[in-house]
Amino acid sequence: MKIENIIAELKKNEWIDLTHSFGELTPRWPGFNQLSKKIILDFDKYPVKTHLYTFPGQYGTHIDAPAHASESGRTLDKIDLKECVLPLCVIDCSQKVLENPDYALKVEDINNYEINYGKIPEGSFVAMRSDWYKNWPDQEKFLNMDINGESHYPGWDIKAVEFLIKERKILGIGHETFDTDPPQKKEQYPFKAEVCVLKNDIYQIELLANLDKVPARGSAIFCIFPKQEGGTGFPVRCFAIYSK
């Protein structure tokens, strides 16, 4: 098939942006400063305009490369292009999160998903849908702190992560919150599920959006990011395509 025909066929499908826009007021993990920018070329002297940006690599909707958790892990420039396009499986925990903001996706949730939609294919990207993205762009709602200054938001149980890695051999994982590990799951402190993902040479995408707009099964996720030498993380443009 000619490439123009392939592109035309793709454009007949539904395209869903899974990425938040980001800027100076973007919600962020509390250990990071907000983005700053300044103009270094402007139209008063040049025919073009250029900004200088300062922000942490893990900012906005972003990728964590394996090197984020391991000195020997792959960096952004070492992730193969074919890993950037994967079958997308979305596990819906939104109702459970509505009832309990500290909810952690369990192996039981994976089992129930597979009863309804079939076994998760090897080489898939598995995303946890919590609908937490709807709190964007409110930093306070994203952190959801109690009177003691502790955050409450959902994430993954490490046993579920281990199951997906060992038994389903996934290549990517993602969620809508700041962290893989729910802050109130103290036995996973610090970042045990996240480190498990990355040390198994799997990348993850954090702060995804619009997972409620794609089917639980049957779409593909595209994760596009700069080929930064030695990079451990960077903002991404993620989107999903599925047949109408």
Coordinates of C-alpha atoms in Angstrom, one line a residue:
M1 CA 0.0 0.0 0.0
K2 CA 1.3 3.5 -0.9
I3 CA 2.2 5.6 2.1
E4 CA -0.3 8.3 1.2
N5 CA -3.0 5.6 1.3
I6 CA -1.8 4.5 4.7
I7 CA -2.0 8.1 6.0
A8 CA -5.4 8.5 4.5
E9 CA -6.7 5.4 6.2
L10 CA -5.2 6.5 9.5
K11 CA -7.0 9.8 9.2
K12 CA -10.3 8.1 8.8
N13 CA -10.0 6.9 12.4
E14 CA -10.6 8.7 15.7
W15 CA -7.7 10.7 17.1
I16 CA -7.6 11.5 20.8
D17 CA -5.0 13.8 22.4
L18 CA -3.8 12.3 25.6
T19 CA -1.6 15.3 26.5
H20 CA -2.1 18.3 28.7
S21 CA -0.8 21.7 27.4
F22 CA 1.9 23.0 29.8
G23 CA 3.1 26.4 30.9
E24 CA 4.2 28.4 33.9
L25 CA 1.1 27.4 36.0
T26 CA 1.1 23.7 35.1
P27 CA 0.5 21.3 38.0
R28 CA 3.7 19.7 39.0
W29 CA 5.3 17.3 41.6
P30 CA 5.9 19.5 44.7
G31 CA 9.7 18.9 44.5
F32 CA 9.9 20.8 41.2
N33 CA 9.8 24.5 40.4
Q34 CA 7.4 25.7 37.8
L35 CA 8.4 26.4 34.2
S36 CA 10.0 29.8 33.5
K37 CA 10.6 31.4 30.1
K38 CA 12.1 34.5 28.7
I39 CA 12.4 36.0 25.2
I40 CA 15.9 35.9 23.8
L41 CA 15.0 37.0 20.2
D42 CA 12.1 39.3 19.4
F43 CA 10.5 41.0 16.5
D44 CA 11.8 44.4 17.4
K45 CA 15.3 43.3 16.1
Y46 CA 14.8 40.0 14.3
P47 CA 12.3 38.5 11.9
V48 CA 11.7 35.7 14.4
K49 CA 10.8 35.2 18.1
T50 CA 12.6 32.7 20.4
H51 CA 12.1 31.8 24.0
L52 CA 14.6 30.3 26.5
Y53 CA 12.8 27.7 28.7
T54 CA 13.8 26.4 32.1
F55 CA 11.9 23.4 33.5
P56 CA 12.5 19.9 34.9
G57 CA 12.5 17.0 32.5
Q58 CA 9.6 15.4 34.3
Y59 CA 7.1 18.3 33.6
G60 CA 3.6 18.2 32.3
T61 CA 2.6 15.1 30.5
H62 CA 6.0 13.5 30.4
I63 CA 8.0 10.3 29.8
D64 CA 10.2 8.7 32.5
A65 CA 13.0 6.7 30.8
P66 CA 14.5 3.7 32.5
A67 CA 17.6 5.9 33.3
H68 CA 15.3 7.9 35.6
A69 CA 15.8 5.1 38.1
S70 CA 19.0 3.4 37.1
E71 CA 22.5 4.6 36.2
S72 CA 22.6 1.7 33.6
G73 CA 19.1 2.3 32.3
R74 CA 18.3 3.4 28.8
T75 CA 18.1 7.1 28.2
L76 CA 15.5 8.8 25.9
D77 CA 17.8 8.6 22.8
K78 CA 18.1 4.8 23.3
I79 CA 14.4 4.1 23.2
D80 CA 13.5 2.5 19.8
L81 CA 11.0 4.2 17.6
K82 CA 8.9 1.1 17.4
E83 CA 8.4 1.3 21.2
C84 CA 6.7 4.7 20.7
V85 CA 3.7 3.1 19.0
L86 CA 2.0 0.4 21.1
P87 CA -1.4 -1.3 21.6
L88 CA -3.2 0.6 24.3
C89 CA -5.2 -1.1 27.1
V90 CA -7.0 1.2 29.5
I91 CA -8.1 -0.1 32.9
D92 CA -10.9 2.0 34.3
C93 CA -10.7 2.6 38.0
S94 CA -12.5 5.9 37.9
Q95 CA -15.5 4.8 40.0
K96 CA -13.2 3.3 42.7
V97 CA -11.1 6.5 42.8
L98 CA -14.3 8.6 43.1
E99 CA -15.0 6.6 46.3
N100 CA -11.4 6.5 47.5
P101 CA -8.8 8.9 46.2
D102 CA -6.0 6.8 47.6
Y103 CA -7.1 3.8 45.4
A104 CA -4.3 1.6 44.0
L105 CA -4.9 -0.5 40.9
K106 CA -4.7 -4.2 41.9
V107 CA -4.1 -7.5 40.2
E108 CA -7.8 -8.0 40.7
D109 CA -8.5 -5.0 38.4
I110 CA -6.3 -6.6 35.7
N111 CA -8.1 -9.9 36.1
N112 CA -11.5 -8.2 35.8
Y113 CA -10.4 -6.2 32.8
E114 CA -9.2 -9.4 31.0
I115 CA -12.5 -11.2 31.8
N116 CA -14.3 -8.3 29.9
Y117 CA -11.8 -7.5 27.1
G118 CA -9.5 -10.4 26.8
K119 CA -5.8 -11.0 27.8
I120 CA -3.6 -8.0 27.6
P121 CA -1.3 -8.6 24.6
E122 CA 2.4 -8.8 25.0
G123 CA 4.1 -5.5 24.1
S124 CA 1.2 -3.4 25.1
F125 CA 1.0 0.0 26.9
V126 CA -1.3 -0.3 29.9
A127 CA -2.9 2.9 31.3
M128 CA -4.8 3.4 34.6
R129 CA -7.8 5.5 34.0
S130 CA -8.7 7.4 37.2
D131 CA -10.3 10.6 35.7
W132 CA -7.9 12.5 37.9
Y133 CA -6.8 14.5 34.8
K134 CA -10.1 16.4 35.2
N135 CA -8.5 18.4 38.1
W136 CA -6.2 20.0 35.6
P137 CA -4.9 22.8 35.8
D138 CA -5.5 23.1 39.6
Q139 CA -2.3 22.3 41.5
E140 CA -4.2 22.0 44.8
K141 CA -6.7 19.6 43.4
F142 CA -4.0 17.5 41.9
L143 CA -2.1 17.3 45.2
N144 CA -5.3 16.9 47.2
M145 CA -3.7 17.6 50.5
D146 CA -5.3 17.0 53.9
I147 CA -5.1 19.1 57.0
N148 CA -1.8 17.4 57.9
G149 CA -0.2 18.4 54.5
E150 CA -0.3 14.8 53.1
S151 CA -1.4 14.2 49.5
H152 CA -4.2 11.8 48.5
Y153 CA -4.3 10.6 44.9
P154 CA -4.4 7.2 43.2
G155 CA -1.8 5.0 41.5
W156 CA -0.6 1.4 41.2
D157 CA -0.2 -1.4 43.6
I158 CA 3.3 -2.8 43.1
K159 CA 2.0 -6.3 42.7
A160 CA -0.1 -5.2 39.8
V161 CA 2.9 -3.6 38.2
E162 CA 5.0 -6.7 38.7
F163 CA 2.2 -8.9 37.2
L164 CA 2.0 -6.7 34.1
I165 CA 5.8 -6.8 33.7
K166 CA 6.4 -10.5 34.3
E167 CA 3.2 -12.1 33.1
R168 CA 2.0 -9.8 30.4
K169 CA 5.4 -8.4 29.2
I170 CA 4.2 -4.9 28.7
L171 CA 6.5 -2.3 27.1
G172 CA 4.9 0.9 28.5
I173 CA 2.7 2.0 31.4
G174 CA 0.9 5.2 32.3
H175 CA -1.4 7.1 34.6
E176 CA -3.0 10.6 35.1
T177 CA -1.3 11.6 38.4
F178 CA 2.1 12.8 39.5
D179 CA 3.4 9.4 40.6
T180 CA 3.1 5.7 40.0
D181 CA 2.9 5.1 43.7
P182 CA -0.1 6.5 45.6
P183 CA 1.2 8.8 48.4
Q184 CA -0.8 7.1 51.1
K185 CA 0.5 3.6 50.2
K186 CA 3.3 4.0 52.7
E187 CA 4.7 0.5 52.2
Q188 CA 5.7 1.5 48.7
Y189 CA 7.6 4.6 49.8
P190 CA 9.8 5.8 48.2
F191 CA 8.7 5.3 44.6
K192 CA 8.9 1.4 44.7
A193 CA 6.4 0.7 41.9
E194 CA 7.9 3.4 39.7
V195 CA 11.4 2.0 40.3
C196 CA 10.1 -1.5 39.5
V197 CA 8.8 -0.3 36.1
L198 CA 11.9 1.6 35.1
K199 CA 14.5 -1.0 36.3
N200 CA 12.7 -3.5 34.2
D201 CA 13.6 -1.4 31.1
I202 CA 10.0 -0.2 30.6
Y203 CA 9.1 3.5 30.1
Q204 CA 6.2 5.2 31.7
I205 CA 4.1 8.3 30.9
E206 CA 2.7 10.4 33.7
L207 CA 0.0 13.0 33.8
L208 CA -2.0 11.5 30.8
A209 CA -5.3 13.1 29.8
N210 CA -8.5 12.0 28.1
L211 CA -8.3 8.3 28.9
D212 CA -12.0 8.3 29.3
K213 CA -12.3 9.2 25.6
V214 CA -10.6 6.0 24.3
P215 CA -11.9 2.5 24.3
A216 CA -10.7 0.0 26.9
R217 CA -9.2 -2.1 24.1
G218 CA -8.6 -1.6 20.4
S219 CA -6.6 1.6 20.2
A220 CA -2.9 2.4 19.6
I221 CA -0.9 4.9 21.6
F222 CA 1.7 7.1 20.1
C223 CA 4.3 8.7 22.4
I224 CA 6.4 11.3 20.8
F225 CA 9.4 13.0 22.6
P226 CA 12.8 14.6 21.9
K227 CA 15.8 12.4 21.2
Q228 CA 17.7 13.9 24.0
E229 CA 21.2 12.5 24.7
G230 CA 21.4 11.1 28.2
G231 CA 17.8 12.2 28.9
T232 CA 15.9 10.7 31.9
G233 CA 12.6 12.4 31.1
F234 CA 10.9 15.0 29.0
P235 CA 7.5 16.4 28.1
V236 CA 5.8 14.3 25.5
R237 CA 3.0 14.5 23.0
C238 CA 0.9 11.4 23.4
F239 CA -2.2 10.5 21.4
A240 CA -4.4 7.5 20.6
I241 CA -5.9 6.3 17.4
Y242 CA -8.8 3.9 17.2
S243 CA -11.4 2.8 14.6
K244 CA -14.7 4.6 14.8

